[in-house]
Each structure stands twice: as C-alpha cells, then as structure tokens.
Amino acid sequence: MALLSVLTPVLVVILCLVIGFMLVKSREPETTSTSQDKTKAASKSEFRPWVDQDLQDDTEITAREDEDDDWVDNEQDLPHVPYSHQRYTEETMLARSQEFYTLMNQRRSVRFISPEPVPREVIDNVIRTAGTAPSGAHTEPWTFVVVSDPEMKHQIRLIVEEEEEVNYRQRMGDKWVRDLAKLRTNWIKEYLDVAPYLVLIFKQTYGILPNSQKKTHYYNEISVSISCGILLAALQNAGLVTVTSTPLNCGPQLRLLLKRPANEKLLILLPVGYPAADATIPDLKRKPLDDIMVHI
Amino acid sequence: MALLSVLTPVLVVILCLVIGFMLVKSREPETTSTSQDKTKAASKSEFRPWVDQDLQDDTEITAREDEDDDWVDNEQDLPHVPYSHQRYTEETMLARSQEFYTLMNQRRSVRFISPEPVPREVIDNVIRTAGTAPSGAHTEPWTFVVVSDPEMKHQIRLIVEEEEEVNYRQRMGDKWVRDLAKLRTNWIKEYLDVAPYLVLIFKQTYGILPNSQKKTHYYNEISVSISCGILLAALQNAGLVTVTSTPLNCGPQLRLLLKRPANEKLLILLPVGYPAADATIPDLKRKPLDDIMVHI
C-alpha cells in the first residue's frame, strides 16, 4: 500500500500524459486527412481545372437515367418519314470510296498557315457541314466560334502562349537536356495571329430548358469530336488546312474572352487558312490497313 | 497522502479504461473510412464499370506529364518535308464546299438496314479513310473490328439487347406511364443481325512500348471520335448508311467476345449497309447556321 501510495503521483502523471496523447491522437488523423484532401483538391484544380470539370460533365451525368444508346432514341415521338436514298452501282461505290480516301489521305496537320484571306462563304459552308453530324439524342451540342478579328486573334494567342509556356517550363525540370531554343518554338503559336480564321469548337455540356432547368447533353464530347471529324473532312475537301489542337487549361479564359455561356467548354481550336508557301510537315507515315482493321 | 493511496486503485482502473478506449478509438476512424470507401467503390463498379474505367483512361492519365496541345508536338524529332498542296480557285472552293455540304446534309441515322451484301473493298476503303484522322501525338489509337460472320453478329446482338433490356426495365420504374410495347421496340436491335457489316470502333487507351511499358495515348477518345466522323463522311460518300450507337455497359463483354486486348475499349458500334427499301427516319430538323456559329 505504501508502495502504491508512492506510485500514485507517477500514475497521475502517466494518466495525464495518456489523456493528452489521446486528445492529440484523436484529432490528428482527421486533421491530416482533411489537409491532405485539401492539398490534393487544390493542386488538382490549380494544375488542370479544365480537365477536372470535364470529367464531371461527360461521364458522371452521362450514365444516369436516360442511357440513350442509339442516338435517336428519344426522337421516337417524332413522326417517321420515308428515307430517300442515293444509291450507286458497285463500281461507282468503289470508285467514290477510293477517291475519297485519296483526298482524305492528303490531309495533314499544317502549322504554317498563310495570312491570305479566305472567302467567308467557304467557312460558312464547312461549319454548316460540321453541323450535319449525328449527336446524342439529336442535341447538336456544338458552338463554332469563328474569329477573324485581328485583335481578338491576338488576345487568344496571348492566353494560349502563356499557358503553353507554363507547360513547357514545368517540363523542363524533368527534361533539362533539351535545348531551350528548340522548346521555345513549341510554345510560340504564330499561326494564331496569322491564320485568317480561328475556329474554336465548344461543347455544350448541358442545355437550358424553357423552364430554365438543365437538360443533360449525353455524349456531348463524342458528338462534338465526330462533328470536328466531319469539319476536318470539309476543310480538306475545300483545299484549306488546319492543325488540330486542344488548348489545355486555356478553356475557361478563352470562354470568358469570347463571352460564351457557362454550359460551353472549349474542346478544340483550329487555325484555318491556306498553307504558307514554304510550309513543311513532319515526315510521318500512317499505319497500314491491317494494323487498324480486324475482320471477323 | 492517505486519500491518494485510497485513490490509487481507482486511478489504475481509470488509466486502464483510458488506454483501452484510446486503442479502440485509434482504430475506429480508419476502419470506418475504409469500409465506406469500399462500399463506394463497389457500388460504383457494379453500377457502371465501363464508364468508370473510361474516366481513368482518358482524363487522369491524359493531363500528366506530356501535355501535347498541338497533336504533332512530339514528332518534332522527325525530319520535316515540304507540304504539297492542292489549291483551288475561289470559285472552285465555293462550289466544292457547297457540294460537300449538300452530300453530308443528306446523311441520316438509319436503323432499318437491308441484308443485301456490300462489296468488301468499299468497307476497306472507308476504314482506310477513317485511319487518316489526326490523333494526339500521332498515336493512331483506333481499332476497327469489322464483323460480317452471322454467328458473331448474333452473339453481339444478344449481348447488346440483354444490356438494353436492363436499361429500359430500370427506366420503367420512373416512367411507368410509357407503353411497354413501345419501349420494347427500343431494346430490340434487329439491325445487328441484318446489317451485312457491324463496325465496332475501339479506342486504345494506352499503347505497349517495346520494353513492355505502357505508353499513354493522349486524347484517345477525342481522336477516335474524330476518326469516326471521317468514317461517317466516307460511308455517306459511298452511298451506305449507319446509325451511331454507344453500347453502354456492353464494352467489356464485347471486348472479350471479339478477343480484343485489355488496352482497347469499345467506343462506338456502327451497323453498315444499304438502307432497307421501306426505311423511315424521324422527321427532325437541324439547327440553322446562325444557331451553331458565332462570328467575331
């Protein structure tokens, strides 16, 4: 008992230490995880806000209630009309498909664009053509912003180059062996000033119903990309060139600059014009048919 | 001192209780959060495995190190060659862009496809044409699986219809007013048996390097969708019809059926052929140019 009595103060001290430790400990995990989450969220949103927003637009919403797998499903209430069709002979089909392949196979991404003016009517026609693309539930979720105003083109260039420079400088940490002069040519986008037209393709991630509720645009990114494919075909058919670019991280700034509404997000930016007289292209090859097609 | 002595056993008991409580407490939050996470992950993956996997493929990986915003950036080490260009007069450009618009504007999604055979060479040419699309860093991340074997087409139909039926039945809970017979026509996809060809377009979410490491395919979904747009243009040009469908949730099953590798994910399924003699289409209109284009 005497021994215990002597130990009592020691026990009290231990008790205090244990309780203190417990209090610290019980707060620690929460605090740590919260701050970690915050750090994660913050670094994510700072690093690539546009991409993270896209995630939600396309996929979270897409797969909920109305999984329209055929893209015309919810038009079933529209009256049906006979489909009139242009049918060719087998020989004609073969010839047409061969000619179209030859034409499209001459398409290349060209970054050296001539400042020569291009008739506005041709641009109107290629945008009209892009608008014939199919879209999920026929929502036609695209806006083509055609910029020919020199000051606006320059503003776009400043925004794109600023983001590009950040991207390239961040890479330099890892790839320090690279030549600075060589990198520099990569974030300078002269064609944004020079090309007679910049076509900025926005996807409408949702629509607004008359009762001002949001209307989900299913598969909007796929639809708009398909439309872009038809636009590229139309440009090539008209003898114009472009380079397909996806200006990462510039989306929100360019949207504000061009005064587009909040439901629109920049997907693709195409400078459009004739090629410069001395335009060059990388000497790349395309995969042969057997590498891209499997027949069963 | 005597009082303290008396209290000693009490203090020992309190100390034991506190230590015990602390041990329990320190494990509790971990367990809870883990089980919550697990539940979340499980319900997610059960509900829409394909979509969730896609999420990761496209977006998480995309935005990391190499943000190639121009799609040809990492070809800078290839030698450049002069670009040879077919230039038309302004009149010709206008005429060509108008004709191409007229041709593409006749394209419609057709679900009533004739069983008549279509020359295989025409299909080869339209797939070749699709393969001319631009792609992020020229990865050409597409595989076109062309199915003409009747038994395989039927297997595909069974998988797609089974998933469709689930989708539609799930919807019925909410939309009980709808006519069952009417709904039924929506999950029956006769064209999957009837069309002479089914073209299943897979996106390659990553590539395999010679050292068997994964190679990120940037923007693979956008690239493959653009390629699909060019394919739709080529089909229309050849006088063939299709309907653009995105078979949600069937991706993994169809991938296994067609023996495609794990890096490939089904994006789009196109039944291809001539239209049936009595084919009908919903009487829909397209937005006028002013609704899809803004000029600045």
mmCIF file of N, CA and C in Angstrom, chain A residues 27-124:
data_model
loop_
_atom_site.group_PDB
_atom_site.id
_atom_site.type_symbol
_atom_site.label_atom_id
_atom_site.label_comp_id
_atom_site.label_asym_id
_atom_site.label_seq_id
_atom_site.Cartn_x
_atom_site.Cartn_y
_atom_site.Cartn_z
ATOM 1 N N ARG A 27 -7.343 13.814 -32.745
ATOM 2 C CA ARG A 27 -7.530 14.886 -33.718
ATOM 3 C C ARG A 27 -6.648 14.699 -34.960
ATOM 4 N N GLU A 28 -5.522 14.096 -34.702
ATOM 5 C CA GLU A 28 -4.502 14.039 -35.756
ATOM 6 C C GLU A 28 -4.987 13.438 -37.083
ATOM 7 N N PRO A 29 -5.606 12.253 -37.042
ATOM 8 C CA PRO A 29 -5.927 11.647 -38.337
ATOM 9 C C PRO A 29 -6.862 12.518 -39.153
ATOM 10 N N GLU A 30 -7.896 13.011 -38.487
ATOM 11 C CA GLU A 30 -8.841 13.908 -39.173
ATOM 12 C C GLU A 30 -8.119 15.066 -39.837
ATOM 13 N N THR A 31 -7.337 15.774 -38.977
ATOM 14 C CA THR A 31 -6.649 16.950 -39.475
ATOM 15 C C THR A 31 -5.785 16.592 -40.667
ATOM 16 N N THR A 32 -5.028 15.517 -40.485
ATOM 17 C CA THR A 32 -4.116 15.142 -41.559
ATOM 18 C C THR A 32 -4.889 14.849 -42.838
ATOM 19 N N SER A 33 -5.923 14.026 -42.696
ATOM 20 C CA SER A 33 -6.606 13.629 -43.925
ATOM 21 C C SER A 33 -7.296 14.824 -44.571
ATOM 22 N N THR A 34 -7.857 15.690 -43.728
ATOM 23 C CA THR A 34 -8.528 16.846 -44.296
ATOM 24 C C THR A 34 -7.541 17.721 -45.058
ATOM 25 N N SER A 35 -6.402 17.961 -44.408
ATOM 26 C CA SER A 35 -5.455 18.851 -45.072
ATOM 27 C C SER A 35 -4.899 18.179 -46.323
ATOM 28 N N GLN A 36 -4.754 16.852 -46.257
ATOM 29 C CA GLN A 36 -4.285 16.147 -47.452
ATOM 30 C C GLN A 36 -5.286 16.301 -48.579
ATOM 31 N N ASP A 37 -6.553 16.078 -48.231
ATOM 32 C CA ASP A 37 -7.599 16.207 -49.242
ATOM 33 C C ASP A 37 -7.580 17.593 -49.857
ATOM 34 N N LYS A 38 -7.463 18.577 -48.937
ATOM 35 C CA LYS A 38 -7.463 19.957 -49.431
ATOM 36 C C LYS A 38 -6.295 20.190 -50.365
ATOM 37 N N THR A 39 -5.120 19.695 -49.930
ATOM 38 C CA THR A 39 -3.939 19.890 -50.762
ATOM 39 C C THR A 39 -4.158 19.246 -52.119
ATOM 40 N N LYS A 40 -4.659 18.013 -52.074
ATOM 41 C CA LYS A 40 -4.926 17.301 -53.326
ATOM 42 C C LYS A 40 -5.856 18.119 -54.206
ATOM 43 N N ALA A 41 -6.997 18.493 -53.608
ATOM 44 C CA ALA A 41 -8.008 19.214 -54.380
ATOM 45 C C ALA A 41 -7.423 20.494 -54.948
ATOM 46 N N ALA A 42 -6.670 21.190 -54.085
ATOM 47 C CA ALA A 42 -6.121 22.463 -54.515
ATOM 48 C C ALA A 42 -5.139 22.260 -55.665
ATOM 49 N N SER A 43 -4.216 21.309 -55.487
ATOM 50 C CA SER A 43 -3.206 21.142 -56.525
ATOM 51 C C SER A 43 -3.863 20.670 -57.811
ATOM 52 N N LYS A 44 -4.887 19.831 -57.672
ATOM 53 C CA LYS A 44 -5.620 19.381 -58.856
ATOM 54 C C LYS A 44 -6.221 20.562 -59.599
ATOM 55 N N SER A 45 -6.979 21.371 -58.828
ATOM 56 C CA SER A 45 -7.744 22.409 -59.512
ATOM 57 C C SER A 45 -6.814 23.490 -60.049
ATOM 58 N N GLU A 46 -5.691 23.691 -59.358
ATOM 59 C CA GLU A 46 -4.753 24.670 -59.892
ATOM 60 C C GLU A 46 -4.085 24.126 -61.145
ATOM 61 N N PHE A 47 -3.807 22.823 -61.086
ATOM 62 C CA PHE A 47 -2.991 22.278 -62.150
ATOM 63 C C PHE A 47 -3.782 22.084 -63.442
ATOM 64 N N ARG A 48 -5.025 21.589 -63.319
ATOM 65 C CA ARG A 48 -5.779 21.330 -64.552
ATOM 66 C C ARG A 48 -7.280 21.459 -64.316
ATOM 67 N N PRO A 49 -7.698 22.695 -64.102
ATOM 68 C CA PRO A 49 -9.101 22.924 -63.771
ATOM 69 C C PRO A 49 -10.042 22.452 -64.874
ATOM 70 N N TRP A 50 -9.599 22.649 -66.098
ATOM 71 C CA TRP A 50 -10.476 22.383 -67.222
ATOM 72 C C TRP A 50 -10.776 20.893 -67.335
ATOM 73 N N VAL A 51 -9.735 20.125 -67.214
ATOM 74 C CA VAL A 51 -9.897 18.682 -67.337
ATOM 75 C C VAL A 51 -10.793 18.140 -66.231
ATOM 76 N N ASP A 52 -10.574 18.617 -65.018
ATOM 77 C CA ASP A 52 -11.378 18.112 -63.912
ATOM 78 C C ASP A 52 -12.846 18.445 -64.083
ATOM 79 N N GLN A 53 -13.119 19.607 -64.583
ATOM 80 C CA GLN A 53 -14.520 19.954 -64.818
ATOM 81 C C GLN A 53 -15.123 19.058 -65.889
ATOM 82 N N ASP A 54 -14.332 18.781 -66.901
ATOM 83 C CA ASP A 54 -14.811 17.939 -67.993
ATOM 84 C C ASP A 54 -15.248 16.574 -67.499
ATOM 85 N N LEU A 55 -14.444 16.030 -66.630
ATOM 86 C CA LEU A 55 -14.755 14.747 -66.035
ATOM 87 C C LEU A 55 -16.206 14.649 -65.640
ATOM 88 N N GLN A 56 -16.601 15.639 -64.886
ATOM 89 C CA GLN A 56 -17.967 15.610 -64.375
ATOM 90 C C GLN A 56 -18.991 15.762 -65.493
ATOM 91 N N ASP A 57 -18.708 16.689 -66.366
ATOM 92 C CA ASP A 57 -19.664 16.948 -67.439
ATOM 93 C C ASP A 57 -20.007 15.695 -68.201
ATOM 94 N N ASP A 58 -18.951 14.999 -68.629
ATOM 95 C CA ASP A 58 -19.186 13.961 -69.608
ATOM 96 C C ASP A 58 -19.654 12.663 -69.017
ATOM 97 N N THR A 59 -19.068 12.326 -67.885
ATOM 98 C CA THR A 59 -19.229 10.940 -67.512
ATOM 99 C C THR A 59 -20.189 10.765 -66.364
ATOM 100 N N GLU A 60 -20.074 11.618 -65.368
ATOM 101 C CA GLU A 60 -20.961 11.481 -64.230
ATOM 102 C C GLU A 60 -22.417 11.621 -64.671
ATOM 103 N N ILE A 61 -22.648 12.657 -65.448
ATOM 104 C CA ILE A 61 -24.030 12.910 -65.852
ATOM 105 C C ILE A 61 -24.475 11.885 -66.884
ATOM 106 N N THR A 62 -23.586 11.584 -67.797
ATOM 107 C CA THR A 62 -23.932 10.734 -68.927
ATOM 108 C C THR A 62 -24.669 9.466 -68.533
ATOM 109 N N ALA A 63 -24.131 8.791 -67.512
ATOM 110 C CA ALA A 63 -24.559 7.409 -67.332
ATOM 111 C C ALA A 63 -25.766 7.256 -66.414
ATOM 112 N N ARG A 64 -26.395 8.339 -66.047
ATOM 113 C CA ARG A 64 -27.525 8.206 -65.145
ATOM 114 C C ARG A 64 -28.811 7.683 -65.796
ATOM 115 N N GLU A 65 -29.856 8.457 -65.715
ATOM 116 C CA GLU A 65 -31.174 7.928 -66.088
ATOM 117 C C GLU A 65 -31.298 7.482 -67.549
ATOM 118 N N ASP A 66 -31.167 8.447 -68.415
ATOM 119 C CA ASP A 66 -31.555 8.204 -69.803
ATOM 120 C C ASP A 66 -30.403 7.691 -70.640
ATOM 121 N N GLU A 67 -30.128 6.422 -70.559
ATOM 122 C CA GLU A 67 -28.983 5.931 -71.312
ATOM 123 C C GLU A 67 -29.366 5.676 -72.758
ATOM 124 N N ASP A 68 -29.427 6.742 -73.507
ATOM 125 C CA ASP A 68 -29.800 6.613 -74.905
ATOM 126 C C ASP A 68 -28.644 6.018 -75.659
ATOM 127 N N ASP A 69 -28.762 4.800 -76.022
ATOM 128 C CA ASP A 69 -27.604 4.146 -76.613
ATOM 129 C C ASP A 69 -27.628 4.340 -78.104
ATOM 130 N N ASP A 70 -28.779 4.206 -78.735
ATOM 131 C CA ASP A 70 -28.936 4.738 -80.081
ATOM 132 C C ASP A 70 -29.163 6.220 -79.911
ATOM 133 N N TRP A 71 -28.509 6.995 -80.775
ATOM 134 C CA TRP A 71 -28.563 8.427 -80.530
ATOM 135 C C TRP A 71 -29.866 9.080 -80.959
ATOM 136 N N VAL A 72 -30.772 8.305 -81.487
ATOM 137 C CA VAL A 72 -32.028 8.929 -81.895
ATOM 138 C C VAL A 72 -33.191 8.466 -81.032
ATOM 139 N N ASP A 73 -32.898 7.722 -79.989
ATOM 140 C CA ASP A 73 -33.956 7.120 -79.190
ATOM 141 C C ASP A 73 -35.091 8.062 -78.795
ATOM 142 N N ASN A 74 -34.720 9.194 -78.203
ATOM 143 C CA ASN A 74 -35.810 9.997 -77.670
ATOM 144 C C ASN A 74 -36.482 10.880 -78.721
ATOM 145 N N GLU A 75 -36.190 10.549 -79.977
ATOM 146 C CA GLU A 75 -36.964 11.192 -81.041
ATOM 147 C C GLU A 75 -38.099 10.281 -81.472
ATOM 148 N N GLN A 76 -38.342 9.236 -80.686
ATOM 149 C CA GLN A 76 -39.334 8.266 -81.140
ATOM 150 C C GLN A 76 -40.735 8.873 -81.235
ATOM 151 N N ASP A 77 -40.898 10.025 -80.591
ATOM 152 C CA ASP A 77 -42.221 10.641 -80.646
ATOM 153 C C ASP A 77 -42.406 11.476 -81.910
ATOM 154 N N LEU A 78 -41.300 11.728 -82.612
ATOM 155 C CA LEU A 78 -41.419 12.451 -83.878
ATOM 156 C C LEU A 78 -42.049 11.525 -84.916
ATOM 157 N N PRO A 79 -42.856 12.079 -85.815
ATOM 158 C CA PRO A 79 -43.376 11.230 -86.901
ATOM 159 C C PRO A 79 -42.225 10.737 -87.771
ATOM 160 N N HIS A 80 -42.361 9.504 -88.270
ATOM 161 C CA HIS A 80 -41.338 8.964 -89.183
ATOM 162 C C HIS A 80 -41.740 9.243 -90.619
ATOM 163 N N VAL A 81 -40.740 9.515 -91.426
ATOM 164 C CA VAL A 81 -40.962 9.769 -92.846
ATOM 165 C C VAL A 81 -40.070 8.819 -93.637
ATOM 166 N N PRO A 82 -40.466 8.507 -94.896
ATOM 167 C CA PRO A 82 -39.627 7.607 -95.692
ATOM 168 C C PRO A 82 -38.243 8.222 -95.900
ATOM 169 N N TYR A 83 -37.240 7.372 -95.910
ATOM 170 C CA TYR A 83 -35.863 7.833 -96.133
ATOM 171 C C TYR A 83 -35.552 7.719 -97.610
ATOM 172 N N SER A 84 -35.172 8.838 -98.216
ATOM 173 C CA SER A 84 -34.833 8.771 -99.645
ATOM 174 C C SER A 84 -33.326 8.689 -99.781
ATOM 175 N N HIS A 85 -32.897 7.792 -100.633
ATOM 176 C CA HIS A 85 -31.502 7.392 -100.639
ATOM 177 C C HIS A 85 -30.908 7.445 -102.028
ATOM 178 N N GLN A 86 -29.672 7.949 -102.103
ATOM 179 C CA GLN A 86 -28.919 7.965 -103.351
ATOM 180 C C GLN A 86 -28.111 6.683 -103.417
ATOM 181 N N ARG A 87 -28.525 5.776 -104.313
ATOM 182 C CA ARG A 87 -27.783 4.516 -104.413
ATOM 183 C C ARG A 87 -26.919 4.480 -105.658
ATOM 184 N N TYR A 88 -25.689 4.026 -105.469
ATOM 185 C CA TYR A 88 -24.753 3.949 -106.579
ATOM 186 C C TYR A 88 -24.550 2.486 -106.996
ATOM 187 N N THR A 89 -24.075 2.279 -108.206
ATOM 188 C CA THR A 89 -23.677 0.922 -108.608
ATOM 189 C C THR A 89 -22.429 0.522 -107.815
ATOM 190 N N GLU A 90 -22.142 -0.770 -107.812
ATOM 191 C CA GLU A 90 -20.964 -1.222 -107.057
ATOM 192 C C GLU A 90 -19.681 -0.587 -107.589
ATOM 193 N N GLU A 91 -19.605 -0.439 -108.907
ATOM 194 C CA GLU A 91 -18.415 0.169 -109.496
ATOM 195 C C GLU A 91 -18.272 1.621 -109.023
ATOM 196 N N THR A 92 -19.387 2.340 -109.052
ATOM 197 C CA THR A 92 -19.353 3.738 -108.625
ATOM 198 C C THR A 92 -18.976 3.840 -107.149
ATOM 199 N N MET A 93 -19.562 2.955 -106.330
ATOM 200 C CA MET A 93 -19.230 2.969 -104.907
ATOM 201 C C MET A 93 -17.737 2.781 -104.692
ATOM 202 N N LEU A 94 -17.192 1.815 -105.409
ATOM 203 C CA LEU A 94 -15.760 1.539 -105.268
ATOM 204 C C LEU A 94 -14.927 2.746 -105.678
ATOM 205 N N ALA A 95 -15.303 3.323 -106.828
ATOM 206 C CA ALA A 95 -14.555 4.483 -107.319
ATOM 207 C C ALA A 95 -14.673 5.654 -106.344
ATOM 208 N N ARG A 96 -15.902 5.908 -105.877
ATOM 209 C CA ARG A 96 -16.110 7.039 -104.951
ATOM 210 C C ARG A 96 -15.342 6.835 -103.652
ATOM 211 N N SER A 97 -15.392 5.604 -103.119
ATOM 212 C CA SER A 97 -14.724 5.362 -101.838
ATOM 213 C C SER A 97 -13.209 5.477 -101.996
ATOM 214 N N GLN A 98 -12.704 5.076 -103.168
ATOM 215 C CA GLN A 98 -11.264 5.184 -103.435
ATOM 216 C C GLN A 98 -10.842 6.644 -103.563
ATOM 217 N N GLU A 99 -11.653 7.414 -104.308
ATOM 218 C CA GLU A 99 -11.330 8.839 -104.498
ATOM 219 C C GLU A 99 -11.377 9.601 -103.177
ATOM 220 N N PHE A 100 -12.364 9.291 -102.367
ATOM 221 C CA PHE A 100 -12.493 10.000 -101.098
ATOM 222 C C PHE A 100 -11.318 9.654 -100.185
ATOM 223 N N TYR A 101 -10.908 8.388 -100.207
ATOM 224 C CA TYR A 101 -9.740 8.003 -99.422
ATOM 225 C C TYR A 101 -8.506 8.777 -99.883
ATOM 226 N N THR A 102 -8.309 8.858 -101.208
ATOM 227 C CA THR A 102 -7.143 9.571 -101.743
ATOM 228 C C THR A 102 -7.148 11.030 -101.299
ATOM 229 N N LEU A 103 -8.334 11.644 -101.374
ATOM 230 C CA LEU A 103 -8.455 13.052 -100.951
ATOM 231 C C LEU A 103 -8.135 13.205 -99.469
ATOM 232 N N MET A 104 -8.730 12.360 -98.645
ATOM 233 C CA MET A 104 -8.551 12.498 -97.194
ATOM 234 C C MET A 104 -7.122 12.127 -96.782
ATOM 235 N N ASN A 105 -6.522 11.210 -97.530
ATOM 236 C CA ASN A 105 -5.167 10.776 -97.182
ATOM 237 C C ASN A 105 -4.141 11.871 -97.451
ATOM 238 N N GLN A 106 -4.541 12.870 -98.256
ATOM 239 C CA GLN A 106 -3.646 14.013 -98.484
ATOM 240 C C GLN A 106 -3.733 15.034 -97.353
ATOM 241 N N ARG A 107 -4.707 14.879 -96.466
ATOM 242 C CA ARG A 107 -4.826 15.808 -95.338
ATOM 243 C C ARG A 107 -3.655 15.643 -94.395
ATOM 244 N N ARG A 108 -3.091 16.744 -93.977
ATOM 245 C CA ARG A 108 -2.043 16.718 -92.959
ATOM 246 C C ARG A 108 -2.257 17.893 -92.003
ATOM 247 N N SER A 109 -1.799 17.730 -90.780
ATOM 248 C CA SER A 109 -1.832 18.843 -89.841
ATOM 249 C C SER A 109 -0.742 19.819 -90.242
ATOM 250 N N VAL A 110 -1.138 21.043 -90.569
ATOM 251 C CA VAL A 110 -0.174 22.039 -91.060
ATOM 252 C C VAL A 110 -0.143 23.210 -90.082
ATOM 253 N N ARG A 111 1.068 23.539 -89.594
ATOM 254 C CA ARG A 111 1.204 24.621 -88.608
ATOM 255 C C ARG A 111 1.681 25.909 -89.232
ATOM 256 N N PHE A 112 1.966 25.876 -90.532
ATOM 257 C CA PHE A 112 2.468 27.080 -91.198
ATOM 258 C C PHE A 112 1.389 27.560 -92.142
ATOM 259 N N ILE A 113 0.654 28.551 -91.680
ATOM 260 C CA ILE A 113 -0.552 28.967 -92.393
ATOM 261 C C ILE A 113 -0.334 30.341 -92.994
ATOM 262 N N SER A 114 -0.808 30.499 -94.217
ATOM 263 C CA SER A 114 -0.651 31.760 -94.939
ATOM 264 C C SER A 114 -1.653 32.793 -94.433
ATOM 265 N N PRO A 115 -1.238 34.090 -94.415
ATOM 266 C CA PRO A 115 -2.192 35.135 -93.993
ATOM 267 C C PRO A 115 -3.216 35.502 -95.068
ATOM 268 N N GLU A 116 -3.088 34.934 -96.267
ATOM 269 C CA GLU A 116 -4.028 35.279 -97.352
ATOM 270 C C GLU A 116 -5.477 35.103 -96.914
ATOM 271 N N PRO A 117 -6.338 36.043 -97.338
ATOM 272 C CA PRO A 117 -7.750 35.904 -96.954
ATOM 273 C C PRO A 117 -8.415 34.701 -97.646
ATOM 274 N N VAL A 118 -9.416 34.155 -96.995
ATOM 275 C CA VAL A 118 -10.181 33.008 -97.492
ATOM 276 C C VAL A 118 -11.649 33.459 -97.550
ATOM 277 N N PRO A 119 -12.370 33.138 -98.630
ATOM 278 C CA PRO A 119 -13.764 33.598 -98.723
ATOM 279 C C PRO A 119 -14.587 33.133 -97.508
ATOM 280 N N ARG A 120 -15.297 34.063 -96.942
ATOM 281 C CA ARG A 120 -16.109 33.785 -95.773
ATOM 282 C C ARG A 120 -17.176 32.719 -96.051
ATOM 283 N N GLU A 121 -17.702 32.680 -97.291
ATOM 284 C CA GLU A 121 -18.747 31.723 -97.646
ATOM 285 C C GLU A 121 -18.245 30.283 -97.546
ATOM 286 N N VAL A 122 -16.962 30.106 -97.824
ATOM 287 C CA VAL A 122 -16.405 28.755 -97.729
ATOM 288 C C VAL A 122 -16.403 28.308 -96.267
ATOM 289 N N ILE A 123 -16.033 29.234 -95.383
ATOM 290 C CA ILE A 123 -16.027 28.915 -93.946
ATOM 291 C C ILE A 123 -17.458 28.588 -93.491
ATOM 292 N N ASP A 124 -18.413 29.411 -93.938
ATOM 293 C CA ASP A 124 -19.816 29.135 -93.594
ATOM 294 C C ASP A 124 -20.210 27.718 -94.026
#
